[in-house]
Structures are given as structure tokens and as C-alpha cells.
């Protein structure tokens, strides 16, 4: 196999794109360049069967009734997939987008609502450390499951980091694949919560040649107006 | 009551009183930056900002200029640069009251406002610390659910901002404003007591009489004042015609990390 210059961003975008394979609709929120690239990659692969909404992008907006429409669409159960990050993520799938101690994050955005309503929530945070993957979040912006008695149709299905991919089932995470250079032991050392390990944890598959061409060509061009610095990194081919 | 004909940007900004509850769109949604510079020049104080649904550069500038008392918003970031530096500094120093929210709640509050009803119920949010911090968001049992089903649901109280301020593409002589796809600006204007709009240009003829333009038009009924401000969203983007000035934005997020740096870039932008 020939040497390829795969940026970390391109690698993660390809992994995230697989997490939404089979969806008919996906939305991407604020400050989410890698998920936006992933959604556009999945759109190319789905050959017209996936509709992508990228907040702030005039060209990827299927909605015509204002900012509320995507949220109404989600509450009706029409939105299949959404990406959420977290300043902190814990082993119950709860995420913190607001603050730890006196450190402030940007805010909760749509998370407290969408986490409960979108069936395929993909949690994504590139930094995989005990600072981010904590035993218990300081502030619950959105819950991975529950509370008991509440109407709920959504929740996390997977967690992708810069080191690994986890599946979320029965209120907890299972390690399913490690990115190149990582092992179950190195993942455990950097993770602040307990997790199960799949019977056959494999190396995470990166992008195909076609994925890379798409990411560094049409997808980078499409995202440049929204994420100029990210696009430069994706194109330059230098590791972030 | 609507002022006849367009006014100056300074007159428009000057009509926003100190202490007003002022609703502002997100950075991608038509931000009236030229009017915001005028508002800062006139030394506005004690504004109570409401993000539709989130906040960014405009709010960071107003906070840095000492114009803001409270901020209710679903998020506060400068694009790829993260949390606004003046916002972060004000939180550290104390004195800025923040009411954290979530995007659909900001929209629902205005929808209740435009309907003239006291609240709208909203799914999700239950069991979060966000909800725990909002004593003003009651949780009730769905009164239409069966006996055996508790079905708790959150109520978002209506919001009627004193003033809505945004930038749009076109206005006509009658005061109709073309907002195109930005329908949340219509909801905002319906809910607000006074709506002030800066526009790129004046439209010859009446927008409501053009069947292609009318569906994207906010009627003059809701528009208190219009000012013409070409490029009035700078340095933020406005549609596809005015891309963001990425250089200026990057310079701001660096400079505004210190008091002196912020003072210098603000002085430059207010010139």
C-alpha cells in the first residue's frame, strides 16, 4: 500500500461517517467541523438517500421555517442522527457542555433536548484523556439515559475519540476498536470511567482512498466558508 | 408606531433605551453590527440580552463595552475561536448575570410570545442540571396523558423582548423587510414590542405585492424603524454576498483576551 498523508481530522471524519451510515437525515450543530465533514462524506456515500443539515451553512439547509424547524423535526422523531461533544463525558453517557469549576465552555446549545429525542446520537470528542472522560460530569447538560418516567426516544449509540470507538448500550460504554497506535491498556490508562471491552476489539479502520479524495476535495471546499482554519488543516495534510 | 421612511443608523441605535431587554440573532443569522457599534458609541448600559438562540461576537463586544447586565442564551462562542474572551472575563470578574438556556427553549419562548400565550411545553431537558438551574421553567404532568402515564413535560415561559435588532437584505418604502429563509426573525419580530432593522438596500416597489418576495417578507406591521447600512453585518457574514472577514475575527479573538487589547480594537472599529 502506498504512503498516504491522512490527517487526524480526515481519519476521524471517516470514522464518524460510518457511525451515521444508514441514516436518512443528520444534523450538525455549532462549532463542529469534523462532524460536518463526516456528514458530507456520508452524504456522498449514501448517493442521495441522506439529507444533511449543517447549522450556519446556506448550502446544507433543507429547512425553510426558521431556527425552530430542525428542533420540531427532531421532536417528531424525523431526525435520525445528531453529533454531540462535551467538555466532559462520563460513563453513563451524560455530557457537560457548560462548565467545570470556574472554567466556562460555550454552552448547552440544543443538547439537553436533542439527546433525549434523536435515536442515533454520536458522541464525539477528539481529546481522549482523564480530563475529558471523567467518572462523573460536573454539570449535566444532557443525559445519556433517563430520567425514569420521562418521554424519551433518543440517546447515545456510539462515542468516538482521538484514540478509540465505543458503543453505548444499557447505560454504559463498550470499547469496540482502537485507533492505530492504541491498545486496550493505553485506552484504559487515559479513560476516567469504567467500560466493557468487545470480544474482538479491532484496529479502527481509517478512510479509503476515495474518502480522502472526497474529504480533501469537494468537502473541504464546501466547508471552507464556515470553518476556514479547520479546512486549511484538513487540506494541508499536516497532523493537527 | 412606525417612523416614516428610513432613519440613520445612529437614530435607530439611539432609540434603544438603557435597561432594554434586547433580542439578537446568532452570528449566522443577520447581525446588525453597524447598529451595534452605534449603540456602543452612545454608551448604552444595563442591556438584558436574549440570544436567538445563541450569541457571539456582537454580545462579546457589548459585554466588553460595559453595556450588558444580563445574558440569556443557549451558547456563547466566537466561531472556531470558542468562548468569547470578554464574556469569559466578565464571568470571572462577576457582575454579569447569565441565564443559561438551550436553543429550542429560546425559540419556544418567542413562539409563546408571538402567540400571546403564557408558555409552550417542550420535550427533552428533563433531569438535567440546566433544568435544575431554571426555577422559571416548571415541569408539569401532561394533563392530556392517561392516568397511568406521568409524562412530565417542561414549560417554557413566553418572552416578549422590548427590542429586536437585526440586519436583513431589503426593505421597501412601506417598511416591509425581506428576511428570506430567516423565519426565526419573523417569530422574533412578532414577539418583540419594537423591531429595528438595518438593511443592505432599499427595494423599489412594495415587497408584499411581489408573490415571489412576499412569503419571505416581514410586514411593516411589526417593524418600528429601518436604517440602510450596506455591509452592516461586518465583520460577520451576511448570506453568500458578504463572507465573514476572517482576518478581523481572528484578530478580535486574540486582542480581546486582554483589557488593553480589547480597548484598542474597539476604538479602531468604532472609528
Short mmCIF file of N, CA, C and O in Angstrom, two decimals, chain A residues 104, chain B residues 40 49 55-68 71 76-78 81-98 251-267 269:
data_model
loop_
_atom_site.label_atom_id
_atom_site.label_comp_id
_atom_site.label_asym_id
_atom_site.label_seq_id
_atom_site.Cartn_x
_atom_site.Cartn_y
_atom_site.Cartn_z
N UNK A 104 -15.36 27.96 31.90
CA UNK A 104 -16.62 28.04 31.16
C UNK A 104 -16.45 27.48 29.74
O UNK A 104 -15.49 27.81 29.04
N UNK B 40 -22.85 51.12 21.04
CA UNK B 40 -21.70 51.21 21.96
C UNK B 40 -21.21 52.65 22.02
O UNK B 40 -20.90 53.18 23.10
N UNK B 49 -29.70 41.02 27.41
CA UNK B 49 -29.64 40.40 26.08
C UNK B 49 -30.31 39.04 26.07
O UNK B 49 -30.23 38.27 27.02
N UNK B 55 -25.39 33.30 21.00
CA UNK B 55 -24.74 34.62 20.99
C UNK B 55 -23.30 34.47 20.54
O UNK B 55 -22.72 33.40 20.65
N UNK B 56 -22.74 35.58 20.05
CA UNK B 56 -21.36 35.52 19.57
C UNK B 56 -20.66 36.85 19.67
O UNK B 56 -20.69 37.52 20.71
N UNK B 57 -20.05 37.26 18.56
CA UNK B 57 -19.21 38.46 18.55
C UNK B 57 -19.93 39.70 19.07
O UNK B 57 -19.40 40.46 19.88
N UNK B 58 -21.14 39.93 18.58
CA UNK B 58 -21.90 41.13 18.96
C UNK B 58 -22.07 41.22 20.47
O UNK B 58 -21.86 42.28 21.08
N UNK B 59 -22.43 40.09 21.07
CA UNK B 59 -22.64 40.07 22.52
C UNK B 59 -21.32 40.24 23.26
O UNK B 59 -21.26 40.93 24.28
N UNK B 60 -20.26 39.63 22.73
CA UNK B 60 -18.95 39.78 23.38
C UNK B 60 -18.53 41.26 23.38
O UNK B 60 -18.01 41.76 24.38
N UNK B 61 -18.76 41.95 22.27
CA UNK B 61 -18.42 43.38 22.17
C UNK B 61 -19.25 44.20 23.16
O UNK B 61 -18.71 45.08 23.85
N UNK B 62 -20.55 43.93 23.21
CA UNK B 62 -21.42 44.69 24.11
C UNK B 62 -21.02 44.46 25.57
O UNK B 62 -21.01 45.39 26.38
N UNK B 63 -20.66 43.22 25.90
CA UNK B 63 -20.20 42.92 27.26
C UNK B 63 -18.92 43.67 27.56
O UNK B 63 -18.78 44.33 28.59
N UNK B 64 -17.98 43.60 26.62
CA UNK B 64 -16.69 44.27 26.80
C UNK B 64 -16.84 45.77 26.97
O UNK B 64 -16.10 46.42 27.70
N UNK B 65 -17.86 46.33 26.30
CA UNK B 65 -18.09 47.78 26.36
C UNK B 65 -18.87 48.18 27.62
O UNK B 65 -19.19 49.36 27.79
N UNK B 66 -19.21 47.20 28.45
CA UNK B 66 -19.90 47.53 29.71
C UNK B 66 -21.38 47.81 29.53
O UNK B 66 -22.00 48.44 30.38
N UNK B 67 -21.96 47.31 28.43
CA UNK B 67 -23.36 47.65 28.12
C UNK B 67 -24.35 46.61 28.63
O UNK B 67 -25.56 46.81 28.51
N UNK B 68 -23.84 45.48 29.17
CA UNK B 68 -24.74 44.35 29.43
C UNK B 68 -24.87 44.06 30.92
O UNK B 68 -23.88 43.97 31.64
N UNK B 71 -27.49 38.18 30.44
CA UNK B 71 -27.45 37.49 29.15
C UNK B 71 -28.19 36.16 29.30
O UNK B 71 -27.83 35.33 30.13
N UNK B 76 -22.45 30.65 23.78
CA UNK B 76 -21.75 31.91 23.60
C UNK B 76 -20.34 31.62 23.10
O UNK B 76 -19.45 31.26 23.87
N UNK B 77 -20.15 31.71 21.78
CA UNK B 77 -18.84 31.39 21.21
C UNK B 77 -18.57 32.25 19.99
O UNK B 77 -19.48 32.75 19.34
N UNK B 78 -17.28 32.42 19.71
CA UNK B 78 -16.84 33.13 18.51
C UNK B 78 -16.37 32.09 17.50
O UNK B 78 -15.18 31.84 17.37
N UNK B 81 -13.08 30.06 17.38
CA UNK B 81 -12.22 30.52 18.46
C UNK B 81 -12.78 30.21 19.85
O UNK B 81 -12.14 30.51 20.85
N UNK B 82 -13.98 29.65 19.93
CA UNK B 82 -14.52 29.24 21.22
C UNK B 82 -15.12 30.39 22.01
O UNK B 82 -15.47 31.43 21.46
N UNK B 83 -15.25 30.17 23.31
CA UNK B 83 -15.92 31.11 24.23
C UNK B 83 -15.40 32.54 24.04
O UNK B 83 -14.20 32.77 23.94
N UNK B 84 -16.33 33.50 23.99
CA UNK B 84 -15.95 34.89 23.81
C UNK B 84 -15.07 35.37 24.95
O UNK B 84 -15.39 35.15 26.12
N UNK B 85 -13.93 36.03 24.63
CA UNK B 85 -13.00 36.42 25.69
C UNK B 85 -13.54 37.46 26.67
O UNK B 85 -13.25 37.39 27.86
N UNK B 86 -14.34 38.41 26.20
CA UNK B 86 -14.89 39.43 27.11
C UNK B 86 -15.98 38.82 27.99
O UNK B 86 -16.15 39.19 29.15
N UNK B 87 -16.74 37.88 27.42
CA UNK B 87 -17.75 37.15 28.19
C UNK B 87 -17.07 36.37 29.31
O UNK B 87 -17.47 36.45 30.47
N UNK B 88 -16.01 35.65 28.94
CA UNK B 88 -15.29 34.84 29.94
C UNK B 88 -14.72 35.74 31.04
O UNK B 88 -14.82 35.42 32.23
N UNK B 89 -14.17 36.87 30.64
CA UNK B 89 -13.58 37.79 31.61
C UNK B 89 -14.66 38.36 32.55
O UNK B 89 -14.45 38.47 33.75
N UNK B 90 -15.82 38.70 31.99
CA UNK B 90 -16.92 39.26 32.79
C UNK B 90 -17.43 38.22 33.79
O UNK B 90 -17.81 38.56 34.92
N UNK B 91 -17.45 36.94 33.38
CA UNK B 91 -17.88 35.89 34.30
C UNK B 91 -16.91 35.79 35.47
O UNK B 91 -17.32 35.64 36.63
N UNK B 92 -15.62 35.87 35.15
CA UNK B 92 -14.59 35.78 36.18
C UNK B 92 -14.69 36.95 37.15
O UNK B 92 -14.61 36.79 38.36
N UNK B 93 -14.90 38.13 36.59
CA UNK B 93 -14.95 39.34 37.41
C UNK B 93 -16.25 39.42 38.21
O UNK B 93 -16.33 40.16 39.19
N UNK B 94 -17.27 38.67 37.80
CA UNK B 94 -18.59 38.80 38.43
C UNK B 94 -19.30 40.01 37.86
O UNK B 94 -18.73 40.78 37.11
N UNK B 95 -20.57 40.16 38.18
CA UNK B 95 -21.29 41.34 37.70
C UNK B 95 -22.13 41.08 36.47
O UNK B 95 -23.07 41.81 36.22
N UNK B 96 -21.79 40.05 35.68
CA UNK B 96 -22.64 39.69 34.55
C UNK B 96 -23.51 38.51 34.98
O UNK B 96 -23.01 37.49 35.43
N UNK B 97 -24.83 38.69 34.85
CA UNK B 97 -25.75 37.62 35.21
C UNK B 97 -26.07 36.81 33.96
O UNK B 97 -26.51 37.38 32.96
N UNK B 98 -25.79 35.49 34.01
CA UNK B 98 -26.04 34.64 32.84
C UNK B 98 -27.15 33.65 33.17
O UNK B 98 -27.11 32.98 34.20
N UNK B 251 -8.31 38.43 14.58
CA UNK B 251 -7.60 39.49 15.31
C UNK B 251 -8.38 39.85 16.58
O UNK B 251 -7.80 40.06 17.64
N UNK B 252 -9.71 39.90 16.47
CA UNK B 252 -10.53 40.23 17.65
C UNK B 252 -10.35 39.18 18.73
O UNK B 252 -10.11 39.51 19.91
N UNK B 253 -10.46 37.89 18.36
CA UNK B 253 -10.45 36.87 19.41
C UNK B 253 -9.09 36.82 20.11
O UNK B 253 -9.01 36.44 21.27
N UNK B 254 -8.05 37.27 19.43
CA UNK B 254 -6.74 37.35 20.08
C UNK B 254 -6.64 38.63 20.94
O UNK B 254 -6.32 38.57 22.12
N UNK B 255 -6.98 39.77 20.32
CA UNK B 255 -6.84 41.06 21.01
C UNK B 255 -7.71 41.13 22.26
O UNK B 255 -7.29 41.66 23.30
N UNK B 256 -8.94 40.61 22.18
CA UNK B 256 -9.91 40.79 23.27
C UNK B 256 -9.59 39.94 24.50
O UNK B 256 -10.32 39.99 25.49
N UNK B 257 -8.49 39.18 24.44
CA UNK B 257 -8.10 38.40 25.62
C UNK B 257 -7.62 39.31 26.75
O UNK B 257 -7.62 38.91 27.90
N UNK B 258 -7.17 40.52 26.41
CA UNK B 258 -6.74 41.46 27.46
C UNK B 258 -7.59 42.73 27.39
O UNK B 258 -8.14 43.08 26.34
N UNK B 259 -7.67 43.44 28.52
CA UNK B 259 -8.45 44.69 28.57
C UNK B 259 -7.91 45.70 27.56
O UNK B 259 -8.67 46.34 26.83
N UNK B 260 -6.57 45.83 27.53
CA UNK B 260 -5.96 46.82 26.64
C UNK B 260 -6.18 46.46 25.17
O UNK B 260 -6.47 47.32 24.35
N UNK B 261 -6.02 45.16 24.88
CA UNK B 261 -6.21 44.71 23.51
C UNK B 261 -7.63 44.95 23.04
O UNK B 261 -7.87 45.38 21.91
N UNK B 262 -8.59 44.68 23.93
CA UNK B 262 -9.99 44.90 23.59
C UNK B 262 -10.25 46.39 23.37
O UNK B 262 -10.88 46.79 22.38
N UNK B 263 -9.74 47.23 24.28
CA UNK B 263 -9.96 48.68 24.16
C UNK B 263 -9.42 49.19 22.82
O UNK B 263 -10.05 50.01 22.15
N UNK B 264 -8.26 48.66 22.42
CA UNK B 264 -7.63 49.12 21.18
C UNK B 264 -8.46 48.72 19.96
O UNK B 264 -8.72 49.55 19.07
N UNK B 265 -8.89 47.46 19.90
CA UNK B 265 -9.62 47.02 18.70
C UNK B 265 -11.01 47.65 18.67
O UNK B 265 -11.54 48.00 17.61
N UNK B 266 -11.62 47.86 19.84
CA UNK B 266 -12.93 48.51 19.89
C UNK B 266 -12.81 49.95 19.36
O UNK B 266 -13.62 50.39 18.54
N UNK B 267 -11.78 50.66 19.83
CA UNK B 267 -11.58 52.05 19.39
C UNK B 267 -11.41 52.09 17.87
O UNK B 267 -11.97 52.96 17.19
N UNK B 269 -12.57 49.89 15.66
CA UNK B 269 -13.82 49.55 14.98
C UNK B 269 -14.88 50.63 15.13
O UNK B 269 -15.79 50.72 14.32
#
